[in-house]
N, CA, C and O atoms as a Tinker XYZ file with bonds, in Angstrom:
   328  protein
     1  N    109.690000  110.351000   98.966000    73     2
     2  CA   110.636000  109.283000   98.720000    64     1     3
     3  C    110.184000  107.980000   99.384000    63     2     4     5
     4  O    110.742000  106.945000   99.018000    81     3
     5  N    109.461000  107.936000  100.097000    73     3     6
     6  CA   108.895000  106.671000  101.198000    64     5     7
     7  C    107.826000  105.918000  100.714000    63     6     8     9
     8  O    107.598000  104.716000  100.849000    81     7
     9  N    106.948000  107.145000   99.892000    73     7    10
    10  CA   106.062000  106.563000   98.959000    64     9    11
    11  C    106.691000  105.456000   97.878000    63    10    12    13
    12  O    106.287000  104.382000   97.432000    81    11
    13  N    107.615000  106.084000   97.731000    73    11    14
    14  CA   108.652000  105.695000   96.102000    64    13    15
    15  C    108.825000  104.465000   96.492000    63    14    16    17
    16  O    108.545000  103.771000   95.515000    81    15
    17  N    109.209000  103.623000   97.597000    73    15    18
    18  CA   109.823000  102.561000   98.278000    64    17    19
    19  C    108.539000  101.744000   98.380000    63    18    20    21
    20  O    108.370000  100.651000   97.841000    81    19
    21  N    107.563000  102.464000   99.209000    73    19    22
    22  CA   106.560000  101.583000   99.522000    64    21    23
    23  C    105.723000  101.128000   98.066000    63    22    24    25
    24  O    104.929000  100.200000   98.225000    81    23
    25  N    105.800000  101.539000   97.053000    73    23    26
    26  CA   105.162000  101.446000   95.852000    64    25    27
    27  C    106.167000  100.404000   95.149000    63    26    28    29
    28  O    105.623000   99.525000   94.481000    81    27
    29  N    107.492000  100.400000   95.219000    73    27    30
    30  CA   108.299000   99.286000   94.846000    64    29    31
    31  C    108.266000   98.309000   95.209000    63    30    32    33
    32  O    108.490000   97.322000   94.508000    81    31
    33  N    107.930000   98.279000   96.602000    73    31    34
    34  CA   107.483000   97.091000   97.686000    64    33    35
    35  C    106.388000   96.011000   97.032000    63    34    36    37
    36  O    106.430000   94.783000   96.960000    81    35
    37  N    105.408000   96.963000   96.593000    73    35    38
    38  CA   103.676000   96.590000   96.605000    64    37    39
    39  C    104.412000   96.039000   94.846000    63    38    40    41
    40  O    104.292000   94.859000   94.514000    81    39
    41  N    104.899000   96.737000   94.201000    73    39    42
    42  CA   105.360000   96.572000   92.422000    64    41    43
    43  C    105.896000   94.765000   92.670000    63    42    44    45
    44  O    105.477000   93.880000   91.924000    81    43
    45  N    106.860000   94.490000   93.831000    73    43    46
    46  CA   107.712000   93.764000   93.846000    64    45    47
    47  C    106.961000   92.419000   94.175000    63    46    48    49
    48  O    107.143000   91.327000   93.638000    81    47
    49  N    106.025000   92.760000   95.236000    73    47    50
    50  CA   104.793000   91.672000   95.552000    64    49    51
    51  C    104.125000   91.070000   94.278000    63    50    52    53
    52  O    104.101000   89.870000   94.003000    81    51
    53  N    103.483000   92.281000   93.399000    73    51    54
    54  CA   102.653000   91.772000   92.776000    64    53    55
    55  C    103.276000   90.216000   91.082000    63    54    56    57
    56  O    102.865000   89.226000   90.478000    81    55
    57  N    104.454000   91.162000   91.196000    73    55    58
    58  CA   105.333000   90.585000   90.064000    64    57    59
    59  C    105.609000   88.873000   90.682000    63    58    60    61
    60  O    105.051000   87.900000   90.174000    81    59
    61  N    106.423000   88.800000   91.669000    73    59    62
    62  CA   106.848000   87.833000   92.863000    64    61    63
    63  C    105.531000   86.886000   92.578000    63    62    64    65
    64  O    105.856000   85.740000   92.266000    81    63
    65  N    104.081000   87.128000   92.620000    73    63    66
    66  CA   102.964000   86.783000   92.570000    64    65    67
    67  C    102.990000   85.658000   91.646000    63    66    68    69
    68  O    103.148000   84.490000   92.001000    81    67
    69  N    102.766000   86.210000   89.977000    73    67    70
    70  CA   102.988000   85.910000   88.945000    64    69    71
    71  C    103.720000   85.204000   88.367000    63    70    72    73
    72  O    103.246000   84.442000   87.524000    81    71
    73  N    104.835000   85.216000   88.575000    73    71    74
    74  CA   105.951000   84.618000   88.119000    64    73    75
    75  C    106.767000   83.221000   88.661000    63    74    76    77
    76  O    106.590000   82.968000   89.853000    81    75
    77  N    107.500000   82.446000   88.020000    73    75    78
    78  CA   107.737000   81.045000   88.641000    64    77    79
    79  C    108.862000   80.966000   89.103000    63    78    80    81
    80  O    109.376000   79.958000   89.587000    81    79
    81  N    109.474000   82.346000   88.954000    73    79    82
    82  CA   110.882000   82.305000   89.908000    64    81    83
    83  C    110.610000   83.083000   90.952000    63    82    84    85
    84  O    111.744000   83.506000   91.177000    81    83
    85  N    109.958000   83.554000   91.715000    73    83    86
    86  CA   109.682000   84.668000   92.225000    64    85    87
    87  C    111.027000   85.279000   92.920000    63    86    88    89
    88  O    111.179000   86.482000   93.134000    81    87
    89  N    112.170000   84.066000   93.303000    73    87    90
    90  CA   113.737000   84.107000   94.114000    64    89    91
    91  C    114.014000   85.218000   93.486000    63    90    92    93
    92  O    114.271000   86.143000   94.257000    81    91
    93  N    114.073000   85.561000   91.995000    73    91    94
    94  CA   115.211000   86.148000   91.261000    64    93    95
    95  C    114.426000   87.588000   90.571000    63    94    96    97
    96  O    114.867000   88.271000   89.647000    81    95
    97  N    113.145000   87.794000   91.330000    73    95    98
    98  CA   112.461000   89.541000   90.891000    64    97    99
    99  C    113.257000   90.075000   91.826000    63    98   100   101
   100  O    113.401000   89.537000   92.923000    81    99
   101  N    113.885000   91.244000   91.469000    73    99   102
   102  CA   113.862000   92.855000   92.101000    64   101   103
   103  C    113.384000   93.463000   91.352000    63   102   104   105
   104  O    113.067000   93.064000   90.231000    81   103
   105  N    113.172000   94.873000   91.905000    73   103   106
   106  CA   113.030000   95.869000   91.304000    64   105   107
   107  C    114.045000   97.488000   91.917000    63   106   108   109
   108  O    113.894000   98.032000   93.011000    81   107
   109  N    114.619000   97.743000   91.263000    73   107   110
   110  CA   115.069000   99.044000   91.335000    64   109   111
   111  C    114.436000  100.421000   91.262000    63   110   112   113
   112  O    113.468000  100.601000   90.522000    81   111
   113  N    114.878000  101.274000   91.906000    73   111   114
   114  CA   114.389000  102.130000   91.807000    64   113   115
   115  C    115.471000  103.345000   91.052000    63   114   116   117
   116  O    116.592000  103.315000   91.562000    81   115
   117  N    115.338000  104.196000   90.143000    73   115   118
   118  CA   116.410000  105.260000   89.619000    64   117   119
   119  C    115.933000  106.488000   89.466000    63   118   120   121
   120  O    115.069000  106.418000   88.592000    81   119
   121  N    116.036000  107.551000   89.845000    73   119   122
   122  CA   116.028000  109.080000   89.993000    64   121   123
   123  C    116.110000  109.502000   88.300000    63   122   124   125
   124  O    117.063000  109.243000   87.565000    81   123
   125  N    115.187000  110.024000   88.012000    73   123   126
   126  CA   115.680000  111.195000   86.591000    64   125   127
   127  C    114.709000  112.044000   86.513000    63   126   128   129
   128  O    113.510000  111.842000   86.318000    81   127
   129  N    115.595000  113.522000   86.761000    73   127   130
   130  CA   115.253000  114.648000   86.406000    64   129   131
   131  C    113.472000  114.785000   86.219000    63   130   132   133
   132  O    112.750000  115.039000   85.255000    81   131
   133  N    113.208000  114.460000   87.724000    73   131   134
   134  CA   111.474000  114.693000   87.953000    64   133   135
   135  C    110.815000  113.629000   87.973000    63   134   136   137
   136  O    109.627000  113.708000   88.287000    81   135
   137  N    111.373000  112.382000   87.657000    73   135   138
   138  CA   110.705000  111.436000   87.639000    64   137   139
   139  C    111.631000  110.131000   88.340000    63   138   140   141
   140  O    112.839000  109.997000   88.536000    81   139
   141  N    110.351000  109.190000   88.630000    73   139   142
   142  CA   111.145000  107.532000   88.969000    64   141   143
   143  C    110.792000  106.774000   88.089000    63   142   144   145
   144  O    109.664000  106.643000   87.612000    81   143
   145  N    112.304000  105.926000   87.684000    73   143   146
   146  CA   111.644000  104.631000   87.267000    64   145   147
   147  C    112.051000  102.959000   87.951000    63   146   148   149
   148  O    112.912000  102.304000   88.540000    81   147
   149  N    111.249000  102.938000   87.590000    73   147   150
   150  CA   111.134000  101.522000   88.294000    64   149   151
   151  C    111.859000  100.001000   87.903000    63   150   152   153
   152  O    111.024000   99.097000   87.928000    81   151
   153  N    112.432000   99.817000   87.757000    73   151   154
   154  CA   113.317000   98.354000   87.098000    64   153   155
   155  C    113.433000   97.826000   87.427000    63   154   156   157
   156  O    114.241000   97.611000   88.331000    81   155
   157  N    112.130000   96.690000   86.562000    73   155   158
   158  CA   112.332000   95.467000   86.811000    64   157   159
   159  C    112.995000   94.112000   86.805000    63   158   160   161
   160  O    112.351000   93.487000   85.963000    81   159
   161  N    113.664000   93.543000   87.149000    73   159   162
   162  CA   114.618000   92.143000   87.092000    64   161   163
   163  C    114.104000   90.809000   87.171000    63   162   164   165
   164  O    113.835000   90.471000   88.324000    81   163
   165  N    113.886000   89.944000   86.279000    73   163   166
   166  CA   113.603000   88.763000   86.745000    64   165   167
   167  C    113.766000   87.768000   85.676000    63   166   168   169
   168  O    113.877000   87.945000   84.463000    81   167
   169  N    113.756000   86.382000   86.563000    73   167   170
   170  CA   113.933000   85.532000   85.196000    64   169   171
   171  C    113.410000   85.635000   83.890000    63   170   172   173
   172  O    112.244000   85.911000   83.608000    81   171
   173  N    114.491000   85.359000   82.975000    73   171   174
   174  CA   114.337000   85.662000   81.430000    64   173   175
   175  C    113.235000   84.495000   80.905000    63   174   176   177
   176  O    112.792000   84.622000   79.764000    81   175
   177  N    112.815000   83.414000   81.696000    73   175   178
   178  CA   112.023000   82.750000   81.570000    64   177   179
   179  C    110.549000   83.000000   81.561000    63   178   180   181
   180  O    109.677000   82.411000   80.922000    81   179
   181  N    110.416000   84.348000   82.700000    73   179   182
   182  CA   109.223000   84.878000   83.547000    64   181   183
   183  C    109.063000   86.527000   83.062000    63   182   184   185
   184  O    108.606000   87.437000   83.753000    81   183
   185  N    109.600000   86.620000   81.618000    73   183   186
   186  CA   109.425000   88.307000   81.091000    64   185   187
   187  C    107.932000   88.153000   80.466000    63   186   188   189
   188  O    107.008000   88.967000   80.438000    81   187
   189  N    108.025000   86.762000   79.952000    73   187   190
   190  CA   106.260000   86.659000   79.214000    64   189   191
   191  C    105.224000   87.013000   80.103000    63   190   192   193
   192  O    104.230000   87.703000   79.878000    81   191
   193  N    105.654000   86.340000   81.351000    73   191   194
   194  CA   104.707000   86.240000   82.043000    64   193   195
   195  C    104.319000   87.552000   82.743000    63   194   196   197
   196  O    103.149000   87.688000   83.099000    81   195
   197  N    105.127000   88.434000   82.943000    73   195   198
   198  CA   105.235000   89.737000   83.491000    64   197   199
   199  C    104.641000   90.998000   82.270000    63   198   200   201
   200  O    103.909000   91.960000   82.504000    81   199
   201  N    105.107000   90.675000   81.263000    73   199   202
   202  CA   104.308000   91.262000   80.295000    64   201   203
   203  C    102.788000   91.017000   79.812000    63   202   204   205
   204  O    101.877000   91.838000   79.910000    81   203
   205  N    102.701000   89.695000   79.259000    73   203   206
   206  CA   101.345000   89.192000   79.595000    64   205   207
   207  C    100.611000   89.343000   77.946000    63   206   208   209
   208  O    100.805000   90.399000   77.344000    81   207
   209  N    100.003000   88.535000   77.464000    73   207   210
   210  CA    99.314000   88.689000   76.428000    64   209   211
   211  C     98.707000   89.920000   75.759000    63   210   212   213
   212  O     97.754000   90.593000   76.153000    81   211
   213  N     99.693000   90.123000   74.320000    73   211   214
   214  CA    99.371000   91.924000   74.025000    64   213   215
   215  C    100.262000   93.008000   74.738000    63   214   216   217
   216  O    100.388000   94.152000   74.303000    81   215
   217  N    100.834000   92.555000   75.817000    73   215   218
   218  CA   101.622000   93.731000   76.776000    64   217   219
   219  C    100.265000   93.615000   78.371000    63   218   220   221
   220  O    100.691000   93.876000   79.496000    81   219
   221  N     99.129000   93.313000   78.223000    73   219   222
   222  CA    98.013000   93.243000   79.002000    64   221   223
   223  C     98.815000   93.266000   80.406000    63   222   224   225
   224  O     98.531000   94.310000   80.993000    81   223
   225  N     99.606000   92.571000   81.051000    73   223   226
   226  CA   100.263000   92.689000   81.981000    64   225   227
   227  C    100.825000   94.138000   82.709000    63   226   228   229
   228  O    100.435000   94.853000   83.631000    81   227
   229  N    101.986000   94.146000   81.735000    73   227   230
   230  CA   102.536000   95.620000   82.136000    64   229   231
   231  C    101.814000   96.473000   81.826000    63   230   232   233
   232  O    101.691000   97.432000   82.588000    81   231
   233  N    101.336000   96.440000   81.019000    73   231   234
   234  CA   100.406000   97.991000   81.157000    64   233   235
   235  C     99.239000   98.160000   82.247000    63   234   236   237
   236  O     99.013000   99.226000   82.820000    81   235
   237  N     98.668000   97.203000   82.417000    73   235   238
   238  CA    98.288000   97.367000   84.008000    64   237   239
   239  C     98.531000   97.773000   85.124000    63   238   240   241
   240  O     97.855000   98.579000   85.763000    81   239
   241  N    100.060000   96.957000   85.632000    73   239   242
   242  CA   100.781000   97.236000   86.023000    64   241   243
   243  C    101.133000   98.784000   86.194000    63   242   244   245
   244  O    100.724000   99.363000   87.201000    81   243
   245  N    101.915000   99.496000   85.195000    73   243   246
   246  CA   102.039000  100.445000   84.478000    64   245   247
   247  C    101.229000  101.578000   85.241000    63   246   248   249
   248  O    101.579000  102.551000   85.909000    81   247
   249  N     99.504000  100.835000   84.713000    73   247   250
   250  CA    98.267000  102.423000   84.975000    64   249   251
   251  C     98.353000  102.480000   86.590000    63   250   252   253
   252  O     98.427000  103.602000   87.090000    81   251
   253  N     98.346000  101.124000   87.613000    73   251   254
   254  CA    98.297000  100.871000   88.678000    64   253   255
   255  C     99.391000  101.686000   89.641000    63   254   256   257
   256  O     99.075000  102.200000   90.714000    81   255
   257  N    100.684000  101.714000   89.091000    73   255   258
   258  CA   101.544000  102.100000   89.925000    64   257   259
   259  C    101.612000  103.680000   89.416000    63   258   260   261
   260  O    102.311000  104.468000   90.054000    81   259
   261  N    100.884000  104.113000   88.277000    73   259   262
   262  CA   101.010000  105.477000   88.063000    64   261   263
   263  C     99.728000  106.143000   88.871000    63   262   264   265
   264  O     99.682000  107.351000   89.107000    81   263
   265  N     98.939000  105.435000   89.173000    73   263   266
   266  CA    97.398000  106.106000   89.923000    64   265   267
   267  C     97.934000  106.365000   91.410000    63   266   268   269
   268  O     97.774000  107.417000   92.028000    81   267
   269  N     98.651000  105.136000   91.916000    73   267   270
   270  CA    99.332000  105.074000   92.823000    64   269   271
   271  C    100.636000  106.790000   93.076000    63   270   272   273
   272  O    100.806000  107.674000   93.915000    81   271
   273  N    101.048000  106.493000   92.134000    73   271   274
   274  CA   102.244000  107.932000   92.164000    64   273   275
   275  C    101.330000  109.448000   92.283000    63   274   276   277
   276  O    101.567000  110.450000   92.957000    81   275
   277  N    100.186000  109.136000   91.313000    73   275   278
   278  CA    99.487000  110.682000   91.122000    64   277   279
   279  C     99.144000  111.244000   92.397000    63   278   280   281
   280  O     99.152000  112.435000   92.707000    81   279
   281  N     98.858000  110.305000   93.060000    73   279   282
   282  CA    98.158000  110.529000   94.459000    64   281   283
   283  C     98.920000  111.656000   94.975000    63   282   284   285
   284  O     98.476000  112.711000   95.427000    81   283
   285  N    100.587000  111.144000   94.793000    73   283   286
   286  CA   101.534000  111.837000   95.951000    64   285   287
   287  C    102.516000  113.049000   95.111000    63   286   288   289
   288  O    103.669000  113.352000   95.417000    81   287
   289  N    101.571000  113.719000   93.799000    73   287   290
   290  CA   101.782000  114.279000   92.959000    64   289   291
   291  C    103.985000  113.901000   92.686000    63   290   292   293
   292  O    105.004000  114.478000   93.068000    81   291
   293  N    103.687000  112.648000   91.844000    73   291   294
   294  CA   105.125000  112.068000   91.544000    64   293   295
   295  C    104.732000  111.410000   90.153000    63   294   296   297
   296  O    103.688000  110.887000   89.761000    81   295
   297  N    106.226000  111.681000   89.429000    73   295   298
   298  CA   106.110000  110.875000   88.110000    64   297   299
   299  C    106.567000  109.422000   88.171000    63   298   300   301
   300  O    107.746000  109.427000   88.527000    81   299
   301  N    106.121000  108.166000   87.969000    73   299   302
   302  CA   106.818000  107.063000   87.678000    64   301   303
   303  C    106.740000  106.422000   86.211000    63   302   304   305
   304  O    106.019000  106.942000   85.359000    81   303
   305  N    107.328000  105.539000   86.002000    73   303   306
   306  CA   107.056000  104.331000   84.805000    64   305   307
   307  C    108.018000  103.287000   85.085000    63   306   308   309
   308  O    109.043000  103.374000   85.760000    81   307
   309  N    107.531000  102.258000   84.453000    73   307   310
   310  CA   108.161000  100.927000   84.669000    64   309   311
   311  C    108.818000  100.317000   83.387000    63   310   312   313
   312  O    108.212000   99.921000   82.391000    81   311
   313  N    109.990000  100.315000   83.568000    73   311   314
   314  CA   110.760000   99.178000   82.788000    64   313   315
   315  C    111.132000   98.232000   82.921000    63   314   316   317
   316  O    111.193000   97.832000   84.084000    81   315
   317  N    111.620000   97.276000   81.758000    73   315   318
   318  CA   111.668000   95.514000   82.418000    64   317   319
   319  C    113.038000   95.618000   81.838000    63   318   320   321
   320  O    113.133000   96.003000   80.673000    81   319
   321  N    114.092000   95.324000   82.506000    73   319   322
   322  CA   115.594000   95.178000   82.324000    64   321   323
   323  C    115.362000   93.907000   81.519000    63   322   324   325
   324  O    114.698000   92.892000   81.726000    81   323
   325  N    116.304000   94.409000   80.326000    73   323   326
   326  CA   116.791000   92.708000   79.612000    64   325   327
   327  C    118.244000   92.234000   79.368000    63   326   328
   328  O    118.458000   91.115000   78.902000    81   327
C-alpha cells in the first residue's frame, strides 16, 4: 500500500510538470478487486496536454507507472476524470 502512495506521489509530480495549472492536478487513488487505479484531476484546459499527441502522453505514463507496480507484484492503470 506505501508503494501505491509513493507511485501516486511520483504520477502527481510528473503530470504537475507538464501542465499549466499544475494548482488544480490530484490524483486519487481507488481499490478494485485486485487492482489500483489511479485518477487523475486536472484542468480541463491541461487534459491535451496530459494526454499528448495520439494519446503519446498517457500511454507512457500508463507503461511507466505499470513497470513501476510490476516490481511490487501489483495491478495499476490510470484514468483521467472528466
Amino acid at each position: 500500500m506505501a508503494t501505491e502512495y509513493a507511485d501516486r506521489d511520483f504520477l502527481e509530480f510528473i503530470i504537475k510538470s507538464i501542465v499549466d495549472h499544475p494548482e488544480e492536478v490530484t490524483v486519487d487513488v481507488q481499490g478494485e478487486e485486485g487492482r489500483t487505479v489511479f485518477l487523475i484531476h486536472a484542468n480541463s484546459q491541461d487534459y491535451g496536454k496530459i494526454i499528448g499527441k495520439n494519446g503519446r502522453i498517457i500511454s507512457a505514463l500508463r507503461d511507466l507507472i505499470k513497470l513501476m507496480a510490476t516490481k511490487e507484484n501489483l495491478y495499476v492503470d490510470l484514468v483521467i476524470a472528466e
